Short mmCIF file of C-alpha atoms in Angstrom, two decimals:
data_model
loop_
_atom_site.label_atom_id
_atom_site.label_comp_id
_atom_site.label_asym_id
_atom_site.label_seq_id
_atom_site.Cartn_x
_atom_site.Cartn_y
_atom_site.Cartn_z
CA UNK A 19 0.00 0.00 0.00
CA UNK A 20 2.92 2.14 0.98
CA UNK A 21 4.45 1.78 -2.12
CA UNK A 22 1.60 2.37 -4.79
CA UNK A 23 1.25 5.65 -2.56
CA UNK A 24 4.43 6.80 -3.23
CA UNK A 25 4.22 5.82 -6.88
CA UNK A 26 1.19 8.04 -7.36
CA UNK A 27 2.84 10.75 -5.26
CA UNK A 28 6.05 10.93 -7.47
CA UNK A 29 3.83 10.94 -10.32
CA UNK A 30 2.06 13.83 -9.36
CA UNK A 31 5.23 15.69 -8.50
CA UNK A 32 6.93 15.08 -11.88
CA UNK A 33 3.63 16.04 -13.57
CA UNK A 34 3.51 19.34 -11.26
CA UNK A 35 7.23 19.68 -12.41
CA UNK A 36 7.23 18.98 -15.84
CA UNK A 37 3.88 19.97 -16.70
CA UNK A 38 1.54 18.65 -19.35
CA UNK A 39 3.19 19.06 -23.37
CA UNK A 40 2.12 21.97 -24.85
CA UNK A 41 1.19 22.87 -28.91
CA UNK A 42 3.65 25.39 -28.77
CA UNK A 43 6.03 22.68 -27.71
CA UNK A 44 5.89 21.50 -31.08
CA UNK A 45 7.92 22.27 -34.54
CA UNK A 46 5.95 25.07 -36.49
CA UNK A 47 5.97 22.67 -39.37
CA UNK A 48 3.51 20.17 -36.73
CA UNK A 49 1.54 23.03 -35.81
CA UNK A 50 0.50 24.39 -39.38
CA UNK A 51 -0.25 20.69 -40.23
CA UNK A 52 -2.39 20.14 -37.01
CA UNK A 53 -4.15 23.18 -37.68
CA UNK A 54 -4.77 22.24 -41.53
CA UNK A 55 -5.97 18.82 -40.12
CA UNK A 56 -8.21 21.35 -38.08
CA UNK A 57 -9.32 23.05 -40.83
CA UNK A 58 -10.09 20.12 -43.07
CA UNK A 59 -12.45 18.05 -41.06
CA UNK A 60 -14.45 21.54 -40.82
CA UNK A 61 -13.01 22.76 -36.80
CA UNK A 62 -12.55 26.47 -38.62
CA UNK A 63 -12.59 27.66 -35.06
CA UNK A 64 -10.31 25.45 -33.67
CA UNK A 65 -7.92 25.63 -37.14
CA UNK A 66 -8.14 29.72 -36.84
CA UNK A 67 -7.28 29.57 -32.90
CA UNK A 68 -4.37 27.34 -34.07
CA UNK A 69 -3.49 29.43 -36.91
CA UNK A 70 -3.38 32.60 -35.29
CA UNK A 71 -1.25 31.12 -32.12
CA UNK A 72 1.45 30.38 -34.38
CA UNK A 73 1.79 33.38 -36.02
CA UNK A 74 2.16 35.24 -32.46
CA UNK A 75 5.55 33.60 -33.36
CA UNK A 76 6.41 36.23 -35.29
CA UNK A 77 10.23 36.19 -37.43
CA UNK A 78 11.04 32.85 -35.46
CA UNK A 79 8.45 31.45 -37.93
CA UNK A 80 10.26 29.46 -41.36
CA UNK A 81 9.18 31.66 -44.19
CA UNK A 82 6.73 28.96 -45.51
CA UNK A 83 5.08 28.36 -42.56
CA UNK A 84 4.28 31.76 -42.09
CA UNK A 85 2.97 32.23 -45.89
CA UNK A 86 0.73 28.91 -45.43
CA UNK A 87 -0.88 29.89 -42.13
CA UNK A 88 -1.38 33.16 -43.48
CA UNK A 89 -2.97 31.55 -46.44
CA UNK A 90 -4.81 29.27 -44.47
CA UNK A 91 -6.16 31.85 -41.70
CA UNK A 92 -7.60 34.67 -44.43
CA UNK A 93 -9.15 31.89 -45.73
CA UNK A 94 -10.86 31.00 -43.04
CA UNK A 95 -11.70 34.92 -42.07
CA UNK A 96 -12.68 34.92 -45.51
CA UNK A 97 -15.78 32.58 -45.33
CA UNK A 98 -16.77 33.40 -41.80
CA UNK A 99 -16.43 37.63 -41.97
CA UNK A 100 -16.11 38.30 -45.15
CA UNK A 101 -13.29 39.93 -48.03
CA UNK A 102 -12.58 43.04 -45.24
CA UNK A 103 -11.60 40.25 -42.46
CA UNK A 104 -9.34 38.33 -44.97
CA UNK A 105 -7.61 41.42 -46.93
CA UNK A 106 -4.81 42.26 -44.33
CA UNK A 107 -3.87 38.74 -44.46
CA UNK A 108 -3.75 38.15 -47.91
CA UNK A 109 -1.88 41.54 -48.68
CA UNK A 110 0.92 40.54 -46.11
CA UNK A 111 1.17 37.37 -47.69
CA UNK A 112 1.83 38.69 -51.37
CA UNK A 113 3.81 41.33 -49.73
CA UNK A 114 6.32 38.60 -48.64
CA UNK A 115 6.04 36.08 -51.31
CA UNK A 116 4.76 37.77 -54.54
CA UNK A 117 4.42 35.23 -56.40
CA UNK A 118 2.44 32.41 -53.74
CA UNK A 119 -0.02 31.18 -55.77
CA UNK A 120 -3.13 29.38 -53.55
CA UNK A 121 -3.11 25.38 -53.50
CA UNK A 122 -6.75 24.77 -55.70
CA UNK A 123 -7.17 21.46 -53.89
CA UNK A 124 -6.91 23.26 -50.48
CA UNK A 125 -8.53 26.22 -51.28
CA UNK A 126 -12.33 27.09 -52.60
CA UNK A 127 -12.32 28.80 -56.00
CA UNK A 128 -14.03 31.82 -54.67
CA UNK A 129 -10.94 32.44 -52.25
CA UNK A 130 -8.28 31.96 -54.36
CA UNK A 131 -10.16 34.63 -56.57
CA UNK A 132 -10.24 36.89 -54.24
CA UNK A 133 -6.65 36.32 -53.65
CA UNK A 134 -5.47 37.07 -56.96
CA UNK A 135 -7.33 40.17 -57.43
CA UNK A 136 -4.97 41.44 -54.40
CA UNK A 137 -2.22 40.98 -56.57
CA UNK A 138 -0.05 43.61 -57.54
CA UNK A 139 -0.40 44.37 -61.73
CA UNK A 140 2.29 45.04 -63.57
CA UNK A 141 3.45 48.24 -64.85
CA UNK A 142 2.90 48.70 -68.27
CA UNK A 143 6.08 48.85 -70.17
CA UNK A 144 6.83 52.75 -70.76
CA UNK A 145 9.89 53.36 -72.63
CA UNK A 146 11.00 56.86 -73.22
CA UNK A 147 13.36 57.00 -75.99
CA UNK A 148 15.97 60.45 -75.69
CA UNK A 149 17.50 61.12 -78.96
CA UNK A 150 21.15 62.34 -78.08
CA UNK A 151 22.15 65.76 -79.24
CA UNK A 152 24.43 65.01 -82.24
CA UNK A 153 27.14 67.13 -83.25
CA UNK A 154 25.99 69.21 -86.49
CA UNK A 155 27.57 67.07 -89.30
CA UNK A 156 30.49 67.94 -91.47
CA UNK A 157 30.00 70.36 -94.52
CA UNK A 158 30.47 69.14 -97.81
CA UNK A 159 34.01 69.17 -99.44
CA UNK A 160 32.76 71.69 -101.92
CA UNK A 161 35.90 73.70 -101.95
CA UNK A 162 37.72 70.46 -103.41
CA UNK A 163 36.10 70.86 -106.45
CA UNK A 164 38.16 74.40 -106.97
CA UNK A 165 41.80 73.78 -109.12
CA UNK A 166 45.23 74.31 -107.35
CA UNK A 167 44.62 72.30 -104.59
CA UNK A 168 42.84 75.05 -103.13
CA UNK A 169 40.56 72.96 -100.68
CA UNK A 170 44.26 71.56 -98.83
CA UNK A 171 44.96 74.78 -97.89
CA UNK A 172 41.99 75.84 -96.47
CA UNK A 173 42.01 73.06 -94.21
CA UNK A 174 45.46 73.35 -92.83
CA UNK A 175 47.41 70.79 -95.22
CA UNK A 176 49.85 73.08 -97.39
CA UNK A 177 52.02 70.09 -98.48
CA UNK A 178 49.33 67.88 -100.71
CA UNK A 179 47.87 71.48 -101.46
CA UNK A 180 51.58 72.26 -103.19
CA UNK A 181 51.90 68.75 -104.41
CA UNK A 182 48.48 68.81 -106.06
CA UNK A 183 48.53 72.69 -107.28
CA UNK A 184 52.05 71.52 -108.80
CA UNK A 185 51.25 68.42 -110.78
CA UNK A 186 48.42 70.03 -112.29
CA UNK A 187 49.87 73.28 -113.30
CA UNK A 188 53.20 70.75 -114.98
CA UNK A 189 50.64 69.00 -116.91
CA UNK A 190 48.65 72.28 -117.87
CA UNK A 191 51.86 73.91 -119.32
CA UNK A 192 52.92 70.46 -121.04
CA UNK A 193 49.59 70.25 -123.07
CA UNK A 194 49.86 73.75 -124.02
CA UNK A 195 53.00 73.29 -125.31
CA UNK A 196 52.52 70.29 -127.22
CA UNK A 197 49.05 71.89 -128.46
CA UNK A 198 50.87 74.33 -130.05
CA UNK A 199 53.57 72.33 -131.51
CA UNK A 200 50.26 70.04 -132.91
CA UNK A 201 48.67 73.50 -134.46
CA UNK A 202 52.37 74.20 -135.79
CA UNK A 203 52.03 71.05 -137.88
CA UNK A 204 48.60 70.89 -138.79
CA UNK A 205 49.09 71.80 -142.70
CA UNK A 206 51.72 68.54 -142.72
CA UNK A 207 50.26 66.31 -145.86
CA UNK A 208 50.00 62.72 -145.40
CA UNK A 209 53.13 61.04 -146.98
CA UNK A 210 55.42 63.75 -145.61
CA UNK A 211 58.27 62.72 -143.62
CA UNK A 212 56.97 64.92 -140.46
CA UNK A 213 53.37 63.01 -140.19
CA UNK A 214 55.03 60.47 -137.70
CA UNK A 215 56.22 63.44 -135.41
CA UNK A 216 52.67 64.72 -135.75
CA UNK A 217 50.94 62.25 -134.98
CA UNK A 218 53.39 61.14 -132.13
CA UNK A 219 53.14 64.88 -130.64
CA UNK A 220 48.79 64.36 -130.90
CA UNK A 221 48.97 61.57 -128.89
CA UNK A 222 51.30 62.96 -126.25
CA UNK A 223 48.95 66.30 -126.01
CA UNK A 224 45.33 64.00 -125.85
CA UNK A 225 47.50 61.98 -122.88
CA UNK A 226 48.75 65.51 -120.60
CA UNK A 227 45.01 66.66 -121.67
CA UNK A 228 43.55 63.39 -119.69
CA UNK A 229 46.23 63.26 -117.00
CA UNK A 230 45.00 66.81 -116.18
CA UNK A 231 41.62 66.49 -115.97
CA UNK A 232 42.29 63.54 -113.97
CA UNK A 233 44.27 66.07 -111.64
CA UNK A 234 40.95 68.21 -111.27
CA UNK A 235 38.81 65.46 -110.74
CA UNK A 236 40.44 62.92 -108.18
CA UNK A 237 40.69 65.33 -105.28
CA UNK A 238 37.16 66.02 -105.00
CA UNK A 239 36.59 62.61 -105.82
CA UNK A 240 38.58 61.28 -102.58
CA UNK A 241 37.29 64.28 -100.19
CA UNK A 242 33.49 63.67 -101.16
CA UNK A 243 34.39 60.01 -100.95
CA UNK A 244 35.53 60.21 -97.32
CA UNK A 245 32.82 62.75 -96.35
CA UNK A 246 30.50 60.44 -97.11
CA UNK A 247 31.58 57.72 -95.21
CA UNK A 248 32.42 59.37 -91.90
CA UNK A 249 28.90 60.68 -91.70
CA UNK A 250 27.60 58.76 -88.45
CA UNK A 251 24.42 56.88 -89.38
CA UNK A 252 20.88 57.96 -87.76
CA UNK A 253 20.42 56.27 -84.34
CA UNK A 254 17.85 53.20 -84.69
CA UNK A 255 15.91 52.03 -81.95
CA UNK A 256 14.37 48.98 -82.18
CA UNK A 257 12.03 46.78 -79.45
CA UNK A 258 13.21 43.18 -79.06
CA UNK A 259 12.06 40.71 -76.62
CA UNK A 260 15.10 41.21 -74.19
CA UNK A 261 14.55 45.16 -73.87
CA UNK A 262 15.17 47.94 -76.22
CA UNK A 263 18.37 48.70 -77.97
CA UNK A 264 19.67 51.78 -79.31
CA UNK A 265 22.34 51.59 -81.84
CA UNK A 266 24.43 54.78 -83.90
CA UNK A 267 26.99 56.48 -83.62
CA UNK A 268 26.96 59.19 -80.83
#
């Protein structure tokens, strides 16, 4: 007898001691599930009491704990007090996991509706294009088309201005020479022993005639030339599916 006494007395002590196991006790994962058990078999006041105890647990809480039982608990606010009860819930949820999307096998239709007209729309895509100021572009090389090689030294280049006024003034005096030799000989007959010099001194005036043409043409040739290819192309924007891309030359 003595000993079944003290038996139940150190029983009660331990008891008083220990105390009985708590819910909170237990892992937040066991929790949530005990309170979705709760919620499942239709205890939405036992599930919410549940619910609402573990989130008193504040940052301690794993992330998707927290973002279940807050799914869970506007849920049930949802069907027992309406959109107003479940809002706060639902908008802290999506504030800390944007893109949670409701389980539909956990969750009626109507609530997971609700839910996804809380969330945030995107933007739509505004792009403001800023054309950069461009430096005016170069003048045209119109001076180049003036003899003498007048266009080099304008622009600071006196040696191929020399070179150029030089070559063309040598081949300007040579053709005028030989053109007048050509006139001198002009009333030579065919058959006369000076028709080969003749024609030899045509030939050489047609060639200094061409070679100085060539002279007056090649310079503006080569400046209009490069002009035209150092003239930056317009900037072109264009929308493709990884953003918007602006390509020139600035």
């Amino acid at each position: 007898m003595r000993r079944t006494f003290r038996a139940v007395l150190t029983a009660l002590l331990l008891f008083a001691l220990v105390g009985p196991v708590r819910a909170n006790d237990a892992t937040p994962e066991a929790r949530l599930e005990s309170a979705r058990s709760a919620y499942a078999q239709g205890r939405t006041s036992e599930a919410r009491d549940q619910l609402r105890d573990l989130l008193s647990d504040g940052p301690a809480l794993p992330a998707p704990v927290r973002q279940d039982a807050l799914a869970y608990l506007g849920d049930i606010l949802y069907s027992e007090e309406g959109q107003s009860a479940a809002e706060p819930f639902f908008r802290a949820l999506l504030d800390e996991a944007p893109r949670y999307v409701m389980d539909p096998l956990q969750h009626p239709d109507e609530v997971s509706r609700y839910f996804e007209s809380l969330r945030p729309r995107p933007q739509p895509f505004d792009v403001t294009v800023v054309k950069p100021a461009l430096p005016p572009p170069a003048p045209a090389p119109w001076l180049a088309l003036a003899p003498g090689g007048v266009y080099y030294f304008a622009h600071g280049k006196p040696g191929t201005g020399v070179a150029i006024a030089g070559v063309q003034a040598a081949l300007l005096v040579t053709n005028l020479v030989l053109l007048t030799q050509v006139r001198e000989l002009d009333a030579v007959h065919a058959g006369t022993d000076e028709v080969g010099e003749w024609r030899a001194l045509e030939l050489a005036t047609d060639l200094t005639a061409g070679a100085f043409y060539l002279s007056l043409a090649l310079p503006p040739a080569i400046e209009f030339g490069r002009w035209g290819v150092n003239r930056p192309p317009p900037p072109r924007v264009g929308v493709g599916p990884t953003g918007i891309s602006l390509s020139g030359t600035f």
